[in-house]
Short mmCIF file of N, CA and C in Angstrom, two decimals:
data_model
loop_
_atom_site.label_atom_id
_atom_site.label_comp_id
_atom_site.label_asym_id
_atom_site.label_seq_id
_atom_site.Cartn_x
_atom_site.Cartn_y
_atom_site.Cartn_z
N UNK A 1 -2.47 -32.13 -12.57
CA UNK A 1 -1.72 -31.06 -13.23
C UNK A 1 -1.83 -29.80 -12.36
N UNK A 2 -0.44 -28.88 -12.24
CA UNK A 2 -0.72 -27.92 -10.97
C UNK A 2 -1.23 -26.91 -12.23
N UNK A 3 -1.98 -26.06 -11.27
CA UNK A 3 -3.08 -24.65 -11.62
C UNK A 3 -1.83 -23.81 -12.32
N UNK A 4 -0.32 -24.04 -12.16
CA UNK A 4 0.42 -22.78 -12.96
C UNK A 4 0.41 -23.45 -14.48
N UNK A 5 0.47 -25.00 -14.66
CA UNK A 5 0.73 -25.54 -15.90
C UNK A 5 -0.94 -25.44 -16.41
N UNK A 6 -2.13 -25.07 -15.69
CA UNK A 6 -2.90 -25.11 -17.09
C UNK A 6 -3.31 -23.38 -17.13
N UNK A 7 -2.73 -22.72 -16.39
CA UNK A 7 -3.14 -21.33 -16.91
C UNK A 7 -2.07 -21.14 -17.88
N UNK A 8 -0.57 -21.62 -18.01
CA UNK A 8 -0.05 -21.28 -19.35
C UNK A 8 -0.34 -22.12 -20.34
N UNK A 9 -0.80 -22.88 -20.49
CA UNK A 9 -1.17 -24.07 -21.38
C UNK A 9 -2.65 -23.14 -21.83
N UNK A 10 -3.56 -22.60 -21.05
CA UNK A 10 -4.48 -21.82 -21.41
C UNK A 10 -3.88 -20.36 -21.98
N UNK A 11 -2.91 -19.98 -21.78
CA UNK A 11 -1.87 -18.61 -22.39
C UNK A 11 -1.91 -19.10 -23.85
N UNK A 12 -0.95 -19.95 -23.59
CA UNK A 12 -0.52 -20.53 -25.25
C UNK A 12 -1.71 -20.65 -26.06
N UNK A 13 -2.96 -21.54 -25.54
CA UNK A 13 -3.83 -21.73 -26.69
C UNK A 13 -4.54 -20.46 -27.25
N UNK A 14 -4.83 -19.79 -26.39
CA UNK A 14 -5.46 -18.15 -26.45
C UNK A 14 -4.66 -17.67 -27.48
N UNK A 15 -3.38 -17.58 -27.19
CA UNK A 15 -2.55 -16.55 -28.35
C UNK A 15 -3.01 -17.52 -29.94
N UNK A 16 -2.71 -18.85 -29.55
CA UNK A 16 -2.63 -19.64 -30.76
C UNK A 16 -4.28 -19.34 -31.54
N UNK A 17 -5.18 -19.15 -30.82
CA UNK A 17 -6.29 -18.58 -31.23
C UNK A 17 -6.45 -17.57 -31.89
N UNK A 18 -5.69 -16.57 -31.63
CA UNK A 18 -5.52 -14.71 -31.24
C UNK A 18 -5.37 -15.24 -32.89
N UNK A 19 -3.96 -15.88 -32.82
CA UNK A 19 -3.07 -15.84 -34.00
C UNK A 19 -3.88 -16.68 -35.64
N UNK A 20 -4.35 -17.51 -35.17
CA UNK A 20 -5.12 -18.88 -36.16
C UNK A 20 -6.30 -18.60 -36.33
N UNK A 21 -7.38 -17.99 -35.48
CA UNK A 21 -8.57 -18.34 -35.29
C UNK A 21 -9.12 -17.99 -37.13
N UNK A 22 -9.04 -17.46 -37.75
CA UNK A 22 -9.49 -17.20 -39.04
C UNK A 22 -9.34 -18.38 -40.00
N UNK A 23 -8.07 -19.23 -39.90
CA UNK A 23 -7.41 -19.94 -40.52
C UNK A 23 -8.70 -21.64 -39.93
N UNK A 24 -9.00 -21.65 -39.06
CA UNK A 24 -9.84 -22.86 -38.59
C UNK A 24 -9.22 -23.86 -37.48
N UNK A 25 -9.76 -24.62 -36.81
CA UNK A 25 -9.32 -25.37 -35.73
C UNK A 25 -7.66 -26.48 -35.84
N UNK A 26 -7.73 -26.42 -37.15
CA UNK A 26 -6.21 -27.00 -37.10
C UNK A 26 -5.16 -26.05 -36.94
N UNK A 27 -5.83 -25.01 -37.83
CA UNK A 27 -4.46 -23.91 -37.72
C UNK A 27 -4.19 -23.76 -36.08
N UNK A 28 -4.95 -23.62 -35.53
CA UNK A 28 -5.20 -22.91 -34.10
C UNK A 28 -4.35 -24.26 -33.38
N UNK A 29 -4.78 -25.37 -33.81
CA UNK A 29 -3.84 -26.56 -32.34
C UNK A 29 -2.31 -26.64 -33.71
N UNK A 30 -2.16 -26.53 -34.57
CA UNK A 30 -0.59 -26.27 -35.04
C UNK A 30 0.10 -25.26 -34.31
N UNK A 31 -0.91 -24.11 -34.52
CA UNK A 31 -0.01 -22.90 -33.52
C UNK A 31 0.19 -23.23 -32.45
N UNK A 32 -0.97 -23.99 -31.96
CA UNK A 32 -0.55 -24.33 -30.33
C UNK A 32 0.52 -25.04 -29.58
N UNK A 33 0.77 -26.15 -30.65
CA UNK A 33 1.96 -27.07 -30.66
C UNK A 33 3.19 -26.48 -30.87
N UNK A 34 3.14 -25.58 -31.66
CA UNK A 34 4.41 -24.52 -32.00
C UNK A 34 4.82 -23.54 -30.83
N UNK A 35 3.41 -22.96 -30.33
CA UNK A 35 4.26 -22.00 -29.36
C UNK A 35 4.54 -22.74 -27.95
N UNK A 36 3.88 -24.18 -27.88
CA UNK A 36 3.56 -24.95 -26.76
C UNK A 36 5.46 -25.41 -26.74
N UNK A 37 5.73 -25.81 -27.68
CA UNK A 37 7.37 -26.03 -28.10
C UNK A 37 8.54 -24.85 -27.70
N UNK A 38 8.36 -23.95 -28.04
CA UNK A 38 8.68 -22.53 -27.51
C UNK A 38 8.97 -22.26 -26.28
N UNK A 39 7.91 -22.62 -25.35
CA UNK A 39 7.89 -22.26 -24.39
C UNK A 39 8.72 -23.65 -23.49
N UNK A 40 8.47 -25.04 -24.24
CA UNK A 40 9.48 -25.70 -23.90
C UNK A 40 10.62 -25.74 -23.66
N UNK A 41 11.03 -25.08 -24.58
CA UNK A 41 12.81 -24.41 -24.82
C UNK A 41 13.16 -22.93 -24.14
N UNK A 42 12.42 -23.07 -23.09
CA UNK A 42 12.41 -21.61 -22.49
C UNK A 42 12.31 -20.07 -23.27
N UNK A 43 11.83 -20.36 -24.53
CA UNK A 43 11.27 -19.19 -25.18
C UNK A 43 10.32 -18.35 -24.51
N UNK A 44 9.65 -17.29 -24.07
CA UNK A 44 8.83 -16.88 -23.20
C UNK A 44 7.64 -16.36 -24.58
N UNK A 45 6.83 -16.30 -24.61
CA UNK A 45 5.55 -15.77 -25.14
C UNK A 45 5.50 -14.41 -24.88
N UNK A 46 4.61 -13.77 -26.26
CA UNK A 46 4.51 -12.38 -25.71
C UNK A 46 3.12 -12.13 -25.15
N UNK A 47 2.09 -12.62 -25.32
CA UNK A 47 1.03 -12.38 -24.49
C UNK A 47 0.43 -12.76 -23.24
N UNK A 48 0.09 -12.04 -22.51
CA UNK A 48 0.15 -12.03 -21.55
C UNK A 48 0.85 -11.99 -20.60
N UNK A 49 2.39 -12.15 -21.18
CA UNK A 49 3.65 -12.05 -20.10
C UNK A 49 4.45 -10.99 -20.11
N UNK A 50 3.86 -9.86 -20.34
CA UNK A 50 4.63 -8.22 -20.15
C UNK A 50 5.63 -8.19 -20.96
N UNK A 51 5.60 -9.30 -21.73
CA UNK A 51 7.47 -8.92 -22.85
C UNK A 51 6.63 -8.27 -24.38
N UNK A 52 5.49 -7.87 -24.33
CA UNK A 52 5.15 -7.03 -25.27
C UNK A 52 4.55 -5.78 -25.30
N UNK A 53 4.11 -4.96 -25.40
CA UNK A 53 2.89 -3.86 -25.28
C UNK A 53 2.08 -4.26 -25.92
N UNK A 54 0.60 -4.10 -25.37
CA UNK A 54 -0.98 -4.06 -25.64
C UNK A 54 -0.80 -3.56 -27.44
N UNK A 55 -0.46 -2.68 -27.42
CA UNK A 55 -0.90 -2.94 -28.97
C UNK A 55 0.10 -3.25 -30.25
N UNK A 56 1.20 -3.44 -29.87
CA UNK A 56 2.43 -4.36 -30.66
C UNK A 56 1.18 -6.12 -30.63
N UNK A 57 1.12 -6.59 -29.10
CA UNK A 57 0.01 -7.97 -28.91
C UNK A 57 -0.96 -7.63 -29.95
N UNK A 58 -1.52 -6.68 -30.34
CA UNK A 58 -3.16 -6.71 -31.16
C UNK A 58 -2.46 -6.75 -32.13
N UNK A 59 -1.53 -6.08 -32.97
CA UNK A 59 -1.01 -6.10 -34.39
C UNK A 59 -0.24 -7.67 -34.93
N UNK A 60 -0.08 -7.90 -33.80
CA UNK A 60 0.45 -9.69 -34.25
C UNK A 60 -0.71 -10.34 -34.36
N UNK A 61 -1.64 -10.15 -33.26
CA UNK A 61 -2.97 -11.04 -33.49
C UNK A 61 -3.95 -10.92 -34.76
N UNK A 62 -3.86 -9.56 -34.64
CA UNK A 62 -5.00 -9.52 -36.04
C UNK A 62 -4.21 -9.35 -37.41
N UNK A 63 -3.00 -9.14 -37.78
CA UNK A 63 -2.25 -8.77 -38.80
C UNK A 63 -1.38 -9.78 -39.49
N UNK A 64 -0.59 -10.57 -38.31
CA UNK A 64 0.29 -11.83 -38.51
C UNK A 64 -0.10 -12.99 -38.49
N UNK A 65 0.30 -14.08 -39.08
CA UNK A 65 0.10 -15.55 -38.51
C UNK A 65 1.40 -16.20 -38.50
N UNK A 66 1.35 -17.57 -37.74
CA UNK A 66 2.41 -18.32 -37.52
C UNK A 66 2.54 -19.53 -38.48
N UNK A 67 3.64 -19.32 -39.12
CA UNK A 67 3.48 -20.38 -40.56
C UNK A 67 4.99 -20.87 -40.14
N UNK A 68 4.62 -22.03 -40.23
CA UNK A 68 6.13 -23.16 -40.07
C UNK A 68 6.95 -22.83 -41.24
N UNK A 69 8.43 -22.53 -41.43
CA UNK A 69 9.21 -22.31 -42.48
C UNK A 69 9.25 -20.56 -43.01
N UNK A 70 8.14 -19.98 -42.38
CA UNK A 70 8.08 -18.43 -43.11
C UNK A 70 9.24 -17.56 -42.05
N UNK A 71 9.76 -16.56 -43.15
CA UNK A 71 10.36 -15.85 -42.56
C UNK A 71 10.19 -14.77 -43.21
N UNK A 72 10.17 -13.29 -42.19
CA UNK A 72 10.08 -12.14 -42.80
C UNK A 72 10.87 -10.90 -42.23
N UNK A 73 11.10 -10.06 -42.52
CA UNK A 73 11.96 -9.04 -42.09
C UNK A 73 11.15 -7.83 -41.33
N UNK A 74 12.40 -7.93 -40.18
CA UNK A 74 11.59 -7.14 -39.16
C UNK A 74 11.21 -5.68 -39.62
N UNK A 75 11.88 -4.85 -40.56
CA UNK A 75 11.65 -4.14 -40.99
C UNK A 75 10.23 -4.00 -42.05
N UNK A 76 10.10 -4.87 -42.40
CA UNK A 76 8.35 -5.01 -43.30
C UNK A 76 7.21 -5.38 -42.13
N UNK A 77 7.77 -5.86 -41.47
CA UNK A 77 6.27 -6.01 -40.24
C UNK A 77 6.70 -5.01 -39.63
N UNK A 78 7.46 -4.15 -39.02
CA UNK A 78 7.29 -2.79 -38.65
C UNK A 78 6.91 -1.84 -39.82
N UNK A 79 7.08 -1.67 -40.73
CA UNK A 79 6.42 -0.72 -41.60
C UNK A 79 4.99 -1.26 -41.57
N UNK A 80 4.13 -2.05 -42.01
CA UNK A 80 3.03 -2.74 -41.88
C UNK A 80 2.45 -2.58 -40.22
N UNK A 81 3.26 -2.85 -39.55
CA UNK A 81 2.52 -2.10 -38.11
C UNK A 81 2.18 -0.67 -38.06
N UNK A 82 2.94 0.30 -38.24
CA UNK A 82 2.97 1.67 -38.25
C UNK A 82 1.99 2.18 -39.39
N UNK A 83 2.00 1.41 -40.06
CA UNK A 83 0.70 1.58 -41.20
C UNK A 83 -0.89 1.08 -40.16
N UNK A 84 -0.74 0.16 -39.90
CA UNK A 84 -1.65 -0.37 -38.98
C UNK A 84 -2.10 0.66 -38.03
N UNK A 85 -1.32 0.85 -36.89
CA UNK A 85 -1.90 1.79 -35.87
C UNK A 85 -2.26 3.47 -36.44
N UNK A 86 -1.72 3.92 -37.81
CA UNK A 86 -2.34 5.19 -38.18
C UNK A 86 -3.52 4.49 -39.25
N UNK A 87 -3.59 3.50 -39.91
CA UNK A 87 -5.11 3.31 -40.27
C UNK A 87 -6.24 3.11 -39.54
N UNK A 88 -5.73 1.67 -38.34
CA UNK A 88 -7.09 1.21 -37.47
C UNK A 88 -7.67 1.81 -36.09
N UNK A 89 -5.92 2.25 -35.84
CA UNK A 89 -5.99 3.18 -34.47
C UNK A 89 -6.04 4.78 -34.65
N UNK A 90 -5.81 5.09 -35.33
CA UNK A 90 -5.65 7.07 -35.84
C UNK A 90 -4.84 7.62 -35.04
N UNK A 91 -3.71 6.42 -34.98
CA UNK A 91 -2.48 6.95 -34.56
C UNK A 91 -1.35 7.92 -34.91
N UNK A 92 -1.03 8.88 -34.16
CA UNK A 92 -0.08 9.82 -34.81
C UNK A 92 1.63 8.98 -35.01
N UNK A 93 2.36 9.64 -35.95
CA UNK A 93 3.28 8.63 -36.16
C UNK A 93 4.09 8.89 -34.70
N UNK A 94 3.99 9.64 -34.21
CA UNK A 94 4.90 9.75 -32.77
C UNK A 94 4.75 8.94 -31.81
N UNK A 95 3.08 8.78 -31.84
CA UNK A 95 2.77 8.02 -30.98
C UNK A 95 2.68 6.69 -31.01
N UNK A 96 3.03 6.03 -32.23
CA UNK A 96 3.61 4.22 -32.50
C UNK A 96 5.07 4.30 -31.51
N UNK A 97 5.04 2.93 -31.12
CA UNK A 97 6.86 2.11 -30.28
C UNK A 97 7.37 2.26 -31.82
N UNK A 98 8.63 3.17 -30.92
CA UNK A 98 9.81 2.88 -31.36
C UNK A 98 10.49 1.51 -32.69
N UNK A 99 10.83 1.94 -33.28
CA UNK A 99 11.46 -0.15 -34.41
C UNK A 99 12.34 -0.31 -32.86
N UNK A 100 13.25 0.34 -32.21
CA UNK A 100 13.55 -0.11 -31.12
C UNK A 100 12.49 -1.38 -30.22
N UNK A 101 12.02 -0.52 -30.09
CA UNK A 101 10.57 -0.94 -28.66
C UNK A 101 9.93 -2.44 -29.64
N UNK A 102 9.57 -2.30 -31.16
CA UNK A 102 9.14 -2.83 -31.41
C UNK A 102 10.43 -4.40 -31.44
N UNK A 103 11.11 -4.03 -31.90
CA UNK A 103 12.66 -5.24 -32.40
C UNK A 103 12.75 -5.71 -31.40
N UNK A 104 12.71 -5.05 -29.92
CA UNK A 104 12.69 -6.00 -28.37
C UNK A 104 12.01 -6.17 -28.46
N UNK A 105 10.58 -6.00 -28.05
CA UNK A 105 9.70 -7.07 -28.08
C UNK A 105 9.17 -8.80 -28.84
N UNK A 106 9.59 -8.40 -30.24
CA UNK A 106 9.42 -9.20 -31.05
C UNK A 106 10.69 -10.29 -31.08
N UNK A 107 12.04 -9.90 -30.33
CA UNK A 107 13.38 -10.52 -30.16
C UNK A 107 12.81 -11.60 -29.03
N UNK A 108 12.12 -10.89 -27.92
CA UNK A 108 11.68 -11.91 -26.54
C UNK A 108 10.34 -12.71 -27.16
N UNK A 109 9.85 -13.06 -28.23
CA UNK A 109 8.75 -13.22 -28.61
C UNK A 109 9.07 -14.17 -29.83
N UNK A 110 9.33 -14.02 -30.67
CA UNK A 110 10.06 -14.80 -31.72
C UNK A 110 11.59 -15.47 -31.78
N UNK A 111 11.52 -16.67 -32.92
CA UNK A 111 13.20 -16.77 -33.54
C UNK A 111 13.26 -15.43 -34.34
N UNK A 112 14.71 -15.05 -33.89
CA UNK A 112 14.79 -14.37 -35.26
C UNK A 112 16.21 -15.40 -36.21
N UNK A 113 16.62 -14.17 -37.12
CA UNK A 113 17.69 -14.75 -38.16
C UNK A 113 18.40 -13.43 -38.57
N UNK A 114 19.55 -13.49 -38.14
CA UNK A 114 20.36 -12.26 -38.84
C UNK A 114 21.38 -12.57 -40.02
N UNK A 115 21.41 -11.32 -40.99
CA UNK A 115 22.70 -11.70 -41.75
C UNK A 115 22.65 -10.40 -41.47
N UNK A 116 22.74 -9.69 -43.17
CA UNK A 116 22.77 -8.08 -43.23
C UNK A 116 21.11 -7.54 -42.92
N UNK A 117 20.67 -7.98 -42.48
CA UNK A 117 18.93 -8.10 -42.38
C UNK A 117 18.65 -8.74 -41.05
N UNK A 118 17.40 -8.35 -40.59
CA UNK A 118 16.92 -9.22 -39.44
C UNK A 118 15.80 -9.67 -39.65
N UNK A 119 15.55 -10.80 -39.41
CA UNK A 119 13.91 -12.01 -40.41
C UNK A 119 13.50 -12.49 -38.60
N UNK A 120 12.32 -12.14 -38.69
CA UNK A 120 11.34 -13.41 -37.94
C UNK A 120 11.07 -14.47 -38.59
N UNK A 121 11.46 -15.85 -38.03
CA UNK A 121 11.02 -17.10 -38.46
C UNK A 121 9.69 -17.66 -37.80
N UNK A 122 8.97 -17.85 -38.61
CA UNK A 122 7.82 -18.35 -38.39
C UNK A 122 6.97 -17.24 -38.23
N UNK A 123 7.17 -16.49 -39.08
CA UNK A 123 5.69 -15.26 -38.78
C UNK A 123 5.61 -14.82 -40.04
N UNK A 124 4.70 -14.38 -40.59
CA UNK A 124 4.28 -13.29 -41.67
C UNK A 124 2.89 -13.12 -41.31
N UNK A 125 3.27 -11.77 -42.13
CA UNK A 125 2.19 -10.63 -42.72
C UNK A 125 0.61 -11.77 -43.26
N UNK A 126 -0.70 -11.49 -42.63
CA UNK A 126 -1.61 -12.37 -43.43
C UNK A 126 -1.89 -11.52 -44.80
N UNK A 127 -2.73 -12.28 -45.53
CA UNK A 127 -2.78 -11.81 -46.92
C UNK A 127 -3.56 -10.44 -46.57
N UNK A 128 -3.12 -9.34 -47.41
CA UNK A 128 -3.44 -8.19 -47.41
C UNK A 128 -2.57 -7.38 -47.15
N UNK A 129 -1.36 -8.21 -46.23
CA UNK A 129 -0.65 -7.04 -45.71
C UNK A 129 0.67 -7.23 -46.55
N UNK A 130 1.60 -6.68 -46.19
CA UNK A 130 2.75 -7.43 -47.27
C UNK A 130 3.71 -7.77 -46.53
N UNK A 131 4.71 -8.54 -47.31
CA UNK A 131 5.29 -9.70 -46.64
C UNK A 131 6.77 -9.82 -46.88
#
């Protein structure tokens, strides 16, 4: 196996960790299989591959998980982020990305789903946050 296929194969499981690790060792190789699929279909990942910012990456890791069938609106995980970085970070609201900054990132990073609304498929809010 060449050294580029197991450092992303080591990408994927890391995030799938980032993302599962609370949930226990199945959650973590489901995610893995999921984003391992993703990246099959030329989906690109957001960690580690510059299609996110450092702390958009921490608010998916510690805030979101990847649930087969869930969908949520990009607008509630950006409110729930921006809540996030002025609770955990003592962030000023100026200083959170843009719903712009945030909607690209999360567009190169996720399915989404549009009607009159825009939904990430396969992500939500973990319990605590809302959904």
């Amino acid at each position: 196996m060449k050294t580029n296929t197991i450092a992303a194969r080591l990408r994927i499981l890391t995030m799938a960790h980032q993302l599962e690790h609370a949930n226990g060792t199945d959650a973590v190789l489901d995610a893995f299989d999921r984003l391992e699929e993703r990246v099959m279909r030329g989906v690109p990942l957001a960690e580690g591959t510059g299609h996110m910012p450092a702390l958009i990456e921490e608010f998916f890791a510690t805030r979101c998980e990847l649930v087969e069938g869930a969908k949520t609106q990009v607008g509630v995980i950006y409110d729930a982020f921006r809540e996030w970085c002025a609770e955990s970070k003592g962030l000023d609201v100026n200083a959170v990305p843009s719903l712009r900054v945030f909607g690209e990132s999360t567009r190169r990073a996720f399915d989404r789903e549009a009607s009159n609304r825009v939904f990430l498929l396969g992500v939500r809010l973990r319990e605590g946050g809302r959904s």
